[in-house]
Every structure is written in C-alpha cells, then in structure tokens.
Coordinates of C-alpha atoms in Angstrom, one line a residue:
M385 CA 0.1 0.1 -0.1
F386 CA 1.3 3.3 -1.1
L387 CA 2.2 5.7 1.8
I388 CA -0.5 8.4 0.9
S389 CA -2.9 5.8 1.1
K390 CA -1.6 4.5 4.6
I391 CA -2.1 8.1 5.4
W392 CA -5.7 8.6 4.5
L393 CA -6.6 5.1 5.9
G394 CA -5.1 5.9 9.1
Y395 CA -6.6 9.6 9.6
G396 CA -9.8 8.2 8.2
F397 CA -10.1 5.4 10.6
I398 CA -9.5 7.7 13.5
S399 CA -12.1 10.4 12.0
V400 CA -14.8 7.6 11.6
V401 CA -14.2 6.0 14.9
L402 CA -14.6 9.4 16.7
S403 CA -17.9 10.3 14.3
A404 CA -19.3 7.1 15.4
F405 CA -18.3 7.8 19.1
L406 CA -20.1 11.2 18.6
V407 CA -23.2 9.6 17.0
L408 CA -23.6 7.3 20.0
I409 CA -23.2 10.1 22.4
I410 CA -25.6 12.7 20.8
S411 CA -27.9 10.0 20.1
T412 CA -28.3 8.6 23.7
S413 CA -27.9 12.0 25.9
Q414 CA -30.6 13.8 26.8
L415 CA -28.5 16.7 26.7
F416 CA -28.5 17.0 23.0
N417 CA -32.0 17.1 22.2
Q418 CA -32.0 20.2 20.2
S419 CA -32.8 19.9 16.5
F420 CA -29.3 21.1 15.7
Y421 CA -27.7 17.9 17.1
R422 CA -30.3 15.7 15.2
L423 CA -28.9 17.5 12.1
V424 CA -25.2 16.8 13.1
T425 CA -25.8 13.3 13.9
I426 CA -27.4 12.8 10.3
H427 CA -24.7 14.7 8.8
L428 CA -22.0 12.4 10.8
V429 CA -23.5 9.3 9.6
L430 CA -23.3 10.7 6.1
V431 CA -19.7 11.3 6.3
I432 CA -19.1 7.8 7.9
L433 CA -20.9 6.3 4.7
S434 CA -19.3 8.2 2.0
W435 CA -15.8 7.3 3.7
I436 CA -16.6 4.0 3.6
N437 CA -18.0 4.3 0.2
S438 CA -14.6 6.0 -1.3
W439 CA -12.4 3.5 -0.4
P440 CA -13.5 0.6 -3.4
S441 CA -13.1 3.3 -5.9
R442 CA -10.0 5.1 -4.7
I443 CA -7.8 1.9 -4.9
V444 CA -8.6 2.0 -8.7
Y445 CA -7.9 5.4 -9.2
T446 CA -4.5 5.4 -7.3
E447 CA -3.7 1.8 -8.8
D448 CA -3.1 0.8 -5.3
S449 CA -3.9 -2.5 -3.8
P450 CA -4.5 -4.1 -7.1
Y451 CA -5.1 -7.4 -5.3
F452 CA -8.5 -6.2 -3.4
A453 CA -9.4 -4.0 -6.9
R454 CA -9.3 -7.2 -8.9
I455 CA -11.2 -9.2 -6.2
L456 CA -14.0 -6.7 -6.2
F457 CA -14.1 -5.3 -9.8
E458 CA -12.5 -8.3 -12.1
H459 CA -15.9 -10.1 -12.6
S460 CA -18.3 -7.2 -11.7
P461 CA -16.8 -4.0 -13.3
T462 CA -20.3 -2.5 -13.1
L463 CA -19.9 -2.3 -9.3
F464 CA -17.1 0.3 -10.0
K465 CA -19.6 2.5 -11.2
S466 CA -22.2 2.2 -8.5
F467 CA -19.5 3.1 -6.1
T468 CA -18.2 6.3 -8.3
F469 CA -21.9 7.3 -8.6
L470 CA -22.8 7.3 -4.9
G471 CA -19.1 9.2 -4.2
V472 CA -20.3 11.9 -6.5
A473 CA -23.7 11.9 -4.8
F474 CA -22.4 12.3 -1.3
V475 CA -20.2 15.2 -2.8
H476 CA -23.6 16.9 -3.1
I477 CA -25.3 15.5 -0.2
Q478 CA -22.5 16.3 2.4
S479 CA -22.4 19.8 1.0
W480 CA -26.1 20.5 1.3
S481 CA -26.0 18.8 4.7
S482 CA -23.5 21.5 5.9
I483 CA -25.5 24.2 4.6
V484 CA -28.7 23.0 6.1
I485 CA -26.8 22.7 9.5
C486 CA -25.9 26.6 9.4
I487 CA -29.5 27.5 8.1
N488 CA -30.8 25.4 11.2
K489 CA -28.5 27.5 13.6
L490 CA -29.4 30.9 11.8
R491 CA -33.1 30.2 12.1
T492 CA -32.9 29.3 15.7
A493 CA -30.5 32.4 16.8
N494 CA -33.3 34.1 18.0
P495 CA -34.1 33.1 21.9
E496 CA -37.8 34.3 21.6
K497 CA -38.7 32.0 18.7
Y498 CA -36.5 29.3 19.3
E499 CA -39.1 26.8 20.8
E500 CA -41.2 27.0 17.8
R501 CA -38.3 26.8 15.2
N502 CA -36.8 24.2 16.9
K503 CA -40.0 22.0 16.9
F504 CA -40.2 22.7 13.0
W505 CA -36.8 21.4 12.6
N506 CA -37.4 18.4 14.7
R507 CA -40.3 17.7 13.1
W508 CA -39.3 18.0 9.2
C509 CA -35.5 17.4 9.4
L510 CA -35.6 13.6 7.9
L511 CA -37.9 15.0 5.0
I512 CA -35.3 17.7 4.7
Y513 CA -32.5 15.1 4.2
G514 CA -34.7 12.9 2.3
L515 CA -34.7 15.9 -0.4
I516 CA -31.0 16.5 0.2
I517 CA -30.4 13.1 -0.6
A518 CA -32.8 12.9 -3.7
F519 CA -31.0 15.9 -5.1
G520 CA -27.5 14.4 -4.7
L521 CA -29.0 11.2 -6.5
L522 CA -30.1 13.0 -9.3
A523 CA -27.2 15.3 -9.6
A524 CA -24.8 12.2 -9.8
N525 CA -27.5 10.9 -12.5
Y526 CA -27.7 13.4 -15.0
L527 CA -24.8 16.3 -14.4
I528 CA -21.8 14.0 -14.8
V529 CA -20.9 10.9 -17.1
I530 CA -19.9 7.9 -14.6
P531 CA -17.2 5.8 -16.2
T532 CA -16.8 1.8 -15.7
I533 CA -13.9 -0.3 -15.8
R534 CA -12.5 -3.3 -17.5
Y535 CA -9.8 -5.5 -16.1
L536 CA -6.8 -6.5 -18.4
P537 CA -5.4 -9.8 -17.5
E538 CA -2.4 -9.2 -19.8
T539 CA -1.3 -6.2 -18.1
G540 CA -2.8 -6.9 -14.5
N541 CA -4.4 -3.2 -14.8
F542 CA -7.9 -1.6 -14.9
V543 CA -8.9 0.6 -18.1
F544 CA -11.5 3.2 -17.8
I545 CA -14.3 2.8 -20.6
V546 CA -17.0 5.4 -21.6
M547 CA -14.7 8.1 -20.5
N548 CA -13.1 10.3 -23.2
L549 CA -11.3 13.5 -23.3
G550 CA -14.4 15.8 -23.5
D551 CA -16.5 13.6 -20.9
G552 CA -13.6 13.8 -18.5
I553 CA -13.1 17.5 -18.6
V554 CA -16.6 18.3 -18.6
N555 CA -17.0 16.1 -15.7
I556 CA -14.3 17.6 -13.8
F557 CA -15.5 21.2 -14.6
L558 CA -19.3 20.7 -13.6
V559 CA -18.1 19.0 -10.0
G560 CA -15.5 22.1 -9.8
V561 CA -18.3 24.4 -10.6
F562 CA -20.6 22.8 -7.9
L563 CA -18.1 22.8 -5.4
I564 CA -17.1 26.7 -5.8
L565 CA -20.9 27.4 -5.5
Y566 CA -21.1 25.2 -2.3
I567 CA -18.0 27.1 -1.0
L568 CA -19.6 30.4 -1.6
I569 CA -23.0 29.5 -0.1
S570 CA -21.4 28.0 3.1
L571 CA -19.0 31.0 3.6
I572 CA -22.0 33.3 3.1
I573 CA -24.6 31.6 5.4
G574 CA -22.1 30.6 8.1
L575 CA -21.0 34.0 8.5
V576 CA -24.1 35.4 8.4
T577 CA -25.2 32.7 11.1
I578 CA -22.2 33.8 13.1
C579 CA -22.9 37.3 13.2
K580 CA -26.4 36.9 14.1
I581 CA -25.5 34.4 17.2
R582 CA -23.2 36.7 18.3
K583 CA -25.7 39.4 19.1
H584 CA -26.7 37.2 22.1
E585 CA -24.6 37.4 25.0
D586 CA -25.2 34.0 26.5
K587 CA -22.6 31.5 26.9
G588 CA -24.2 29.0 25.1
Y589 CA -25.0 31.3 21.9
H590 CA -20.9 32.1 21.8
H591 CA -20.4 28.4 22.1
S592 CA -22.7 28.0 19.2
S593 CA -21.0 30.7 17.1
L594 CA -17.7 28.8 17.7
V595 CA -19.0 25.4 16.7
I596 CA -20.4 26.8 13.6
L597 CA -17.2 28.6 12.7
A598 CA -15.1 25.6 12.8
H599 CA -17.8 23.8 11.1
T600 CA -17.8 26.2 8.5
F601 CA -14.4 26.6 7.6
F602 CA -13.7 22.5 7.8
R603 CA -16.2 22.2 5.2
V604 CA -14.7 24.9 3.3
F605 CA -11.3 23.3 3.4
C606 CA -12.5 20.0 2.4
L607 CA -14.2 21.3 -0.7
L608 CA -11.5 23.5 -1.3
S609 CA -9.1 19.8 -1.3
L610 CA -11.9 18.3 -3.5
I611 CA -11.6 21.2 -6.0
G612 CA -7.7 20.5 -6.2
S613 CA -8.0 17.0 -6.7
F614 CA -10.6 17.3 -9.3
F615 CA -8.7 19.7 -11.4
L616 CA -5.3 17.9 -10.8
Q617 CA -7.3 14.9 -12.6
I618 CA -7.4 16.8 -15.8
E619 CA -3.7 15.7 -16.6
D620 CA -5.0 12.1 -16.5
F621 CA -7.1 12.8 -19.6
T622 CA -4.2 14.6 -21.3

C-alpha cells in the first residue's frame, strides 16, 4: 500500500471512530435534544458512509492494492460505477447537509422564537434530508458521466471505458463549479449565522458560534481540497 494511502486510511479510520462515538453520545444523551444536534448526527452518519464508500473506487484510481481491486471488480466492473456514482452523490449531499446545519442555527438563533423553530426542525429534518439525498442522487445521475472499468489480465491493470477526453474535462468542470458554489453558499450563510448568534451575549450562544465557525471553515477546507484533486485529474485525460 502506498504511503499516501496509509495516511488516508489512518486519519480516516480515526475520524470515523470519533464520528461514530459522537453519534452514539448525541443519540443517547438527553443533553443533546435540540434539532441542531439531530442534524449533526445525520451529517456524521453521512460522513461515515461516504468514507466507507470512497475506498473501493479509490484503490482503482490510485492503482493501489491491485489485489483487492481485482477481487472486487474483475468479474463485476459495473460495481465500480455504483461506488463512483454514490461518491459523486455524497459530494452534493454532504455539502447541502453542511449548509442546512448553518441554516438551522441561523433560524434558531433568536431566543424568542427558538422553541417554535426548534420544533419545526425536529419535525421536518428527516424530510429535509430525504430531499437532499434525492437531489444528490439526481445530480450524480444527470450532471456527470460515470465511467466504468475493464480488467486486462495481460497487464494486470484496469482501464476506464465510456470516458473520453471531452467527458472527463466536462465532469471535472461541472464538479468544480458545484464545489465553488457550495463554498460560497457555506461561507455566506455561515458568516451570517455567526454574526446573528454573536448578537446574543449568552454563553451557550457564544459556544454555538464557535461550533458553526469551525464547522464552516472545515467544510470549506474539504471542498477546496476536492477542487484541487478534481482539477489535478485533468492531467490524467491529456
């Protein structure tokens, strides 16, 4: 296994374990009964599923662990297409999930209307995430050309099919545009939310502003990293 893959696996596994621990704590403790924490719980579950889903296709793109890649995809190459499809969908789903979390704090920042709006989010959060997941799946289906692969026994490598130079560049461009859009939306809503929360002097609200600040900038960092990786892939098609 390549060094970079070991690093990805190491910090990814630690992140998944911590995320699962937070999901357990938030789901079982009465201290976290606000709608904000329900949204965070769903978001963490999505993060865990996204990380697990990324590995089967990652070992093909990086040409790492060819033995495991061959076991998975030699006889079922369309399985790679399914993992890639879900990976693209998760990009949209997680981005909108982060935006929804910021919107939740923005709408519940006013103490006078907190109870009413908190009940609204508790009631409709599953429907909201259902719509987000539906949008992510539709975006992955209609806005990108998903490649599949074929295993070549004579070389021991996989080759991409149904993917030419034009499709590859269009895919990267569309994903890049959406990521930039999500970054701008996350920054704007996150900063507006922080400004509104900071109007309240209560210590709990100050803590919430720090949580939103950290969440917003971490998500922006992740999206910027994705943009860099997608545009670097242009070299693979030229």
